[in-house]
């Protein structure tokens, strides 16, 4: 996976036309299974009591990336504005170096986490069922996860559906917020980076101090609370007329995000045997990836058709659906 990501940045760095750049992004997208693998590794080395803490550590890593990444991007953007477009390769090369450092780190420090007796023995059979991992209908049904009780499978399907609906709306509004900041508030790339820096700090603080210490019995309640909180956050962003109101909405957004994804992943990770955890979390993440692919398209169409305020208000109200669905779902 990490080699694929490195290759995608290399293609970006050497791309001489838009088609090669698109191929680079395609390769990068195919290689994003590293997050699912990381979560599966955490599941391997944790028990039911410590799993939430492990998932929160992944969330903290995301939050730190949310802090540093936009600032680095803004610096490159500001630099390229005053330089020749030939410097297009520079951010890609920087990212490729980071990916190479990841490969080196993994090669030196990462050991196999799943004992031999718990590993899947029918790899070839799993590969022959590859369609179950890419067919959306099969993904929603979790067809690749075998030998689960009917009750557990229904719980998994419900969690996957809720996660998809949530991320479909969430990712669309998240994607268009940069449009809103630029067109409504006239934010520069540095101004936008400051907003993302603020949200990243809030998420990191919450995940480091609160989310990773949540007892197992509060995981679902915390996920529901986070889902409900995203509703007013997007409504506030949609109605914002000043930068301070925009910051308020984005801080609510950060608080919600700190809880939802981590807690829902923790809930999902308890299903399946040891040799199925990677499959369960992989399908769960695939549903999220599908939502992130479709959501921005729909949200962008709405943003430019009916305006930012209506888009965010309607999106915020629609997010009540997955919130209510999770609250009244009885998990096995």
Coordinates of N, CA and C in Angstrom, one line a residue, residues 87-201:
X87 N 7.5 24.9 -10.7 CA 7.6 24.4 -9.3 C 6.5 23.4 -8.9
X88 N 5.6 23.1 -9.8 CA 4.5 22.2 -9.6 C 5.0 20.8 -9.0
X89 N 6.2 20.4 -9.3 CA 6.7 19.1 -8.9 C 7.1 19.2 -7.4
X90 N 7.3 20.3 -6.8 CA 7.9 20.4 -5.5 C 7.1 19.8 -4.4
X91 N 5.8 20.2 -4.3 CA 5.0 19.5 -3.2 C 4.9 18.0 -3.4
X92 N 4.8 17.6 -4.7 CA 4.7 16.1 -4.9 C 6.0 15.4 -4.4
X93 N 7.1 16.0 -4.7 CA 8.4 15.4 -4.3 C 8.5 15.4 -2.8
X94 N 8.0 16.4 -2.1 CA 8.0 16.5 -0.7 C 7.2 15.4 -0.1
X95 N 6.0 15.2 -0.7 CA 5.1 14.1 -0.2 C 5.7 12.8 -0.5
X96 N 6.4 12.6 -1.6 CA 7.0 11.3 -2.0 C 8.1 11.0 -1.0
X97 N 8.8 12.0 -0.5 CA 9.9 11.8 0.5 C 9.3 11.3 1.8
X98 N 8.2 11.9 2.2 CA 7.5 11.4 3.4 C 7.0 10.0 3.3
X99 N 6.5 9.6 2.1 CA 6.0 8.3 1.9 C 7.2 7.3 1.9
X100 N 8.3 7.7 1.4 CA 9.5 6.8 1.4 C 10.0 6.6 2.9
X101 N 9.9 7.7 3.6 CA 10.2 7.6 5.1 C 9.3 6.6 5.8
X102 N 8.0 6.6 5.4 CA 7.1 5.7 6.0 C 7.4 4.2 5.6
X103 N 7.8 4.0 4.4 CA 8.2 2.6 4.0 C 9.4 2.2 4.8
X104 N 10.4 3.1 5.0 CA 11.6 2.7 5.8 C 11.2 2.4 7.2
X105 N 10.3 3.2 7.8 CA 9.9 3.0 9.2 C 9.2 1.7 9.3
X106 N 8.2 1.4 8.4 CA 7.5 0.2 8.5 C 8.4 -1.0 8.3
X107 N 9.4 -0.9 7.4 CA 10.3 -2.1 7.2 C 11.2 -2.4 8.4
X108 N 11.5 -1.3 9.2 CA 12.4 -1.5 10.3 C 11.6 -1.9 11.6
X109 N 10.5 -1.2 11.8 CA 9.8 -1.4 13.1 C 8.6 -2.2 13.2
X110 N 7.9 -2.4 12.0 CA 6.6 -3.1 12.1 C 6.8 -4.6 12.0
X111 N 6.3 -5.3 13.0 CA 6.3 -6.8 13.0 C 4.9 -7.3 12.7
X112 N 4.8 -8.5 12.2 CA 3.5 -9.1 12.0 C 2.7 -9.2 13.4
X113 N 1.5 -8.7 13.4 CA 0.8 -8.6 14.6 C -0.2 -9.8 14.8
X114 N -0.5 -10.5 13.8 CA -1.5 -11.6 13.9 C -0.8 -12.9 14.0
X115 N -1.0 -13.7 15.1 CA -0.4 -15.0 15.3 C -0.7 -15.9 14.1
X116 N 0.2 -16.8 13.8 CA -0.1 -17.8 12.7 C -1.3 -18.5 12.8
X117 N -1.7 -19.0 14.0 CA -2.8 -19.8 14.2 C -4.1 -19.0 13.9
X118 N -4.1 -17.7 13.9 CA -5.3 -16.9 13.7 C -5.3 -16.3 12.3
X119 N -4.4 -16.6 11.5 CA -4.4 -16.0 10.1 C -5.3 -16.8 9.2
X120 N -5.8 -16.1 8.2 CA -6.7 -16.8 7.2 C -5.9 -17.8 6.4
X121 N -6.4 -19.0 6.3 CA -5.6 -20.0 5.6 C -6.1 -20.1 4.1
X122 N -7.1 -19.5 3.7 CA -7.7 -19.7 2.4 C -7.5 -18.4 1.6
X123 N -6.3 -18.0 1.4 CA -6.0 -16.7 0.8 C -6.5 -16.7 -0.7
X124 N -6.2 -17.8 -1.4 CA -6.6 -17.9 -2.8 C -8.1 -17.9 -3.0
X125 N -8.8 -18.5 -2.1 CA -10.3 -18.5 -2.1 C -10.7 -17.0 -1.9
X126 N -10.1 -16.3 -1.0 CA -10.5 -14.9 -0.7 C -10.2 -14.1 -1.9
X127 N -9.1 -14.3 -2.6 CA -8.8 -13.6 -3.8 C -9.8 -13.9 -4.9
X128 N -10.3 -15.1 -5.0 CA -11.3 -15.5 -6.0 C -12.6 -14.8 -5.8
X129 N -12.9 -14.3 -4.5 CA -14.1 -13.6 -4.2 C -13.9 -12.1 -4.2
X130 N -12.9 -11.6 -5.0 CA -12.6 -10.2 -5.0 C -13.7 -9.3 -5.3
X131 N -14.7 -9.8 -6.1 CA -15.8 -9.0 -6.5 C -16.6 -8.6 -5.3
X132 N -16.6 -9.4 -4.2 CA -17.3 -9.0 -3.0 C -16.8 -7.8 -2.3
X133 N -15.5 -7.5 -2.7 CA -14.8 -6.4 -2.0 C -15.0 -5.1 -2.8
X134 N -15.5 -5.1 -4.1 CA -15.6 -3.9 -4.9 C -17.0 -3.7 -5.4
X135 N -17.9 -4.7 -5.3 CA -19.3 -4.5 -5.7 C -20.0 -3.8 -4.5
X136 N -20.6 -2.6 -4.8 CA -21.2 -1.8 -3.8 C -22.3 -2.5 -3.1
X137 N -23.1 -3.3 -3.8 CA -24.2 -4.1 -3.2 C -23.6 -5.1 -2.2
X138 N -22.5 -5.8 -2.6 CA -21.9 -6.7 -1.7 C -21.3 -6.0 -0.5
X139 N -20.8 -4.8 -0.7 CA -20.2 -4.1 0.4 C -21.2 -3.8 1.5
X140 N -22.4 -3.3 1.0 CA -23.4 -2.9 2.0 C -23.9 -4.2 2.7
X141 N -23.8 -5.3 2.1 CA -24.3 -6.6 2.8 C -23.2 -7.3 3.5
X142 N -22.0 -6.8 3.5 CA -20.8 -7.4 4.1 C -20.7 -8.9 3.7
X143 N -20.9 -9.2 2.4 CA -20.9 -10.5 1.9 C -19.6 -11.3 2.1
X144 N -18.5 -10.5 2.1 CA -17.2 -11.1 2.3 C -16.9 -11.6 3.7
X145 N -17.7 -11.2 4.6 CA -17.6 -11.7 6.0 C -18.4 -12.9 6.2
X146 N -17.8 -14.0 6.5 CA -18.5 -15.3 6.6 C -18.6 -15.8 8.0
X147 N -19.6 -16.7 8.2 CA -19.8 -17.4 9.5 C -20.1 -16.4 10.6
X148 N -20.8 -15.3 10.3 CA -21.3 -14.5 11.4 C -22.8 -14.9 11.7
X149 N -23.2 -14.7 12.9 CA -24.6 -14.9 13.3 C -25.4 -13.9 12.6
X150 N -26.7 -14.2 12.4 CA -27.6 -13.3 11.7 C -27.7 -12.0 12.4
X151 N -27.7 -12.0 13.7 CA -27.8 -10.8 14.5 C -26.6 -9.9 14.4
X152 N -25.4 -10.5 14.4 CA -24.1 -9.7 14.2 C -24.1 -9.2 12.8
X153 N -24.5 -9.9 11.8 CA -24.4 -9.5 10.4 C -25.4 -8.3 10.2
X154 N -26.5 -8.4 10.8 CA -27.5 -7.2 10.7 C -27.0 -6.0 11.4
X155 N -26.3 -6.2 12.5 CA -25.7 -5.0 13.2 C -24.6 -4.4 12.3
X156 N -23.8 -5.2 11.7 CA -22.7 -4.7 10.8 C -23.3 -4.0 9.7
X157 N -24.3 -4.5 9.0 CA -24.9 -3.9 7.9 C -25.5 -2.5 8.3
X158 N -26.1 -2.5 9.5 CA -26.7 -1.2 9.9 C -25.6 -0.2 10.2
X159 N -24.5 -0.6 10.8 CA -23.4 0.3 11.1 C -22.8 0.8 9.8
X160 N -22.6 -0.1 8.8 CA -22.1 0.3 7.5 C -22.9 1.3 6.8
X161 N -24.2 1.1 6.8 CA -25.2 2.0 6.1 C -25.2 3.4 6.8
X162 N -25.2 3.4 8.1 CA -25.2 4.7 8.9 C -23.9 5.4 8.5
X163 N -22.8 4.7 8.5 CA -21.5 5.3 8.3 C -21.4 5.9 6.8
X164 N -22.0 5.2 5.9 CA -22.0 5.6 4.5 C -22.9 6.9 4.4
X165 N -24.1 6.9 4.9 CA -24.9 8.1 4.8 C -24.3 9.3 5.5
X166 N -23.7 9.1 6.7 CA -23.1 10.2 7.4 C -21.9 10.7 6.6
X167 N -21.0 9.9 6.1 CA -19.9 10.4 5.3 C -20.3 10.9 4.0
X168 N -21.3 10.4 3.4 CA -21.8 11.0 2.1 C -22.2 12.5 2.2
X169 N -22.9 12.8 3.3 CA -23.3 14.2 3.5 C -22.1 15.0 4.1
X170 N -21.5 14.4 5.0 CA -20.3 15.1 5.7 C -19.2 15.5 4.8
X171 N -18.8 14.5 3.9 CA -17.7 14.7 3.1 C -18.0 15.8 2.0
X172 N -19.2 15.8 1.5 CA -19.6 16.8 0.6 C -19.6 18.2 1.1
X173 N -20.1 18.3 2.3 CA -20.0 19.7 2.9 C -18.6 20.1 3.3
X174 N -17.8 19.1 3.8 CA -16.4 19.3 4.1 C -15.6 19.8 2.9
X175 N -15.9 19.1 1.7 CA -15.2 19.4 0.5 C -15.5 20.8 0.0
X176 N -16.7 21.3 0.1 CA -17.1 22.6 -0.4 C -16.8 23.7 0.6
X177 N -16.4 23.4 1.8 CA -16.1 24.5 2.7 C -15.0 25.5 2.2
X178 N -14.1 24.9 1.5 CA -13.0 25.8 0.9 C -13.6 26.8 -0.1
X179 N -14.6 26.3 -0.9 CA -15.3 27.2 -1.8 C -15.9 28.4 -1.0
X180 N -16.6 28.0 0.1 CA -17.3 29.0 0.9 C -16.4 30.0 1.5
X181 N -15.2 29.5 2.0 CA -14.3 30.4 2.6 C -13.7 31.4 1.6
X182 N -13.5 30.9 0.4 CA -12.9 31.8 -0.6 C -13.9 32.8 -1.2
X183 N -15.1 32.3 -1.6 CA -16.1 33.1 -2.3 C -16.9 34.0 -1.3
X184 N -17.2 33.5 -0.1 CA -18.0 34.3 0.8 C -17.2 35.2 1.7
X185 N -16.0 34.7 2.1 CA -15.2 35.5 3.1 C -13.9 36.0 2.5
X186 N -13.6 35.6 1.3 CA -12.3 36.1 0.7 C -11.1 35.5 1.3
X187 N -11.2 34.3 1.9 CA -10.0 33.8 2.6 C -8.9 33.4 1.6
X188 N -7.7 33.7 1.9 CA -6.6 33.2 1.1 C -6.2 31.8 1.6
X189 N -5.3 31.2 0.9 CA -4.8 29.8 1.3 C -4.3 29.8 2.7
X190 N -3.6 30.8 3.1 CA -3.1 30.9 4.5 C -4.3 31.0 5.5
X191 N -5.3 31.8 5.2 CA -6.5 32.0 6.0 C -7.2 30.7 6.2
X192 N -7.3 29.9 5.1 CA -8.0 28.6 5.1 C -7.2 27.6 6.0
X193 N -5.9 27.7 5.8 CA -5.0 26.8 6.6 C -5.2 27.1 8.1
X194 N -5.4 28.3 8.5 CA -5.6 28.7 9.9 C -6.9 28.1 10.4
X195 N -7.9 28.0 9.6 CA -9.2 27.4 10.0 C -8.9 25.9 10.3
X196 N -8.3 25.3 9.3 CA -8.0 23.8 9.4 C -7.0 23.5 10.6
X197 N -6.1 24.5 10.8 CA -5.2 24.3 12.0 C -6.0 24.3 13.3
X198 N -7.0 25.3 13.4 CA -7.8 25.3 14.6 C -8.6 24.1 14.8
X199 N -9.3 23.6 13.7 CA -10.0 22.3 13.9 C -9.2 21.1 14.2
X200 N -8.0 21.1 13.6 CA -7.1 20.0 13.9 C -6.6 20.0 15.3
X201 N -6.3 21.1 15.9 CA -5.9 21.2 17.3 C -7.1 20.8 18.2

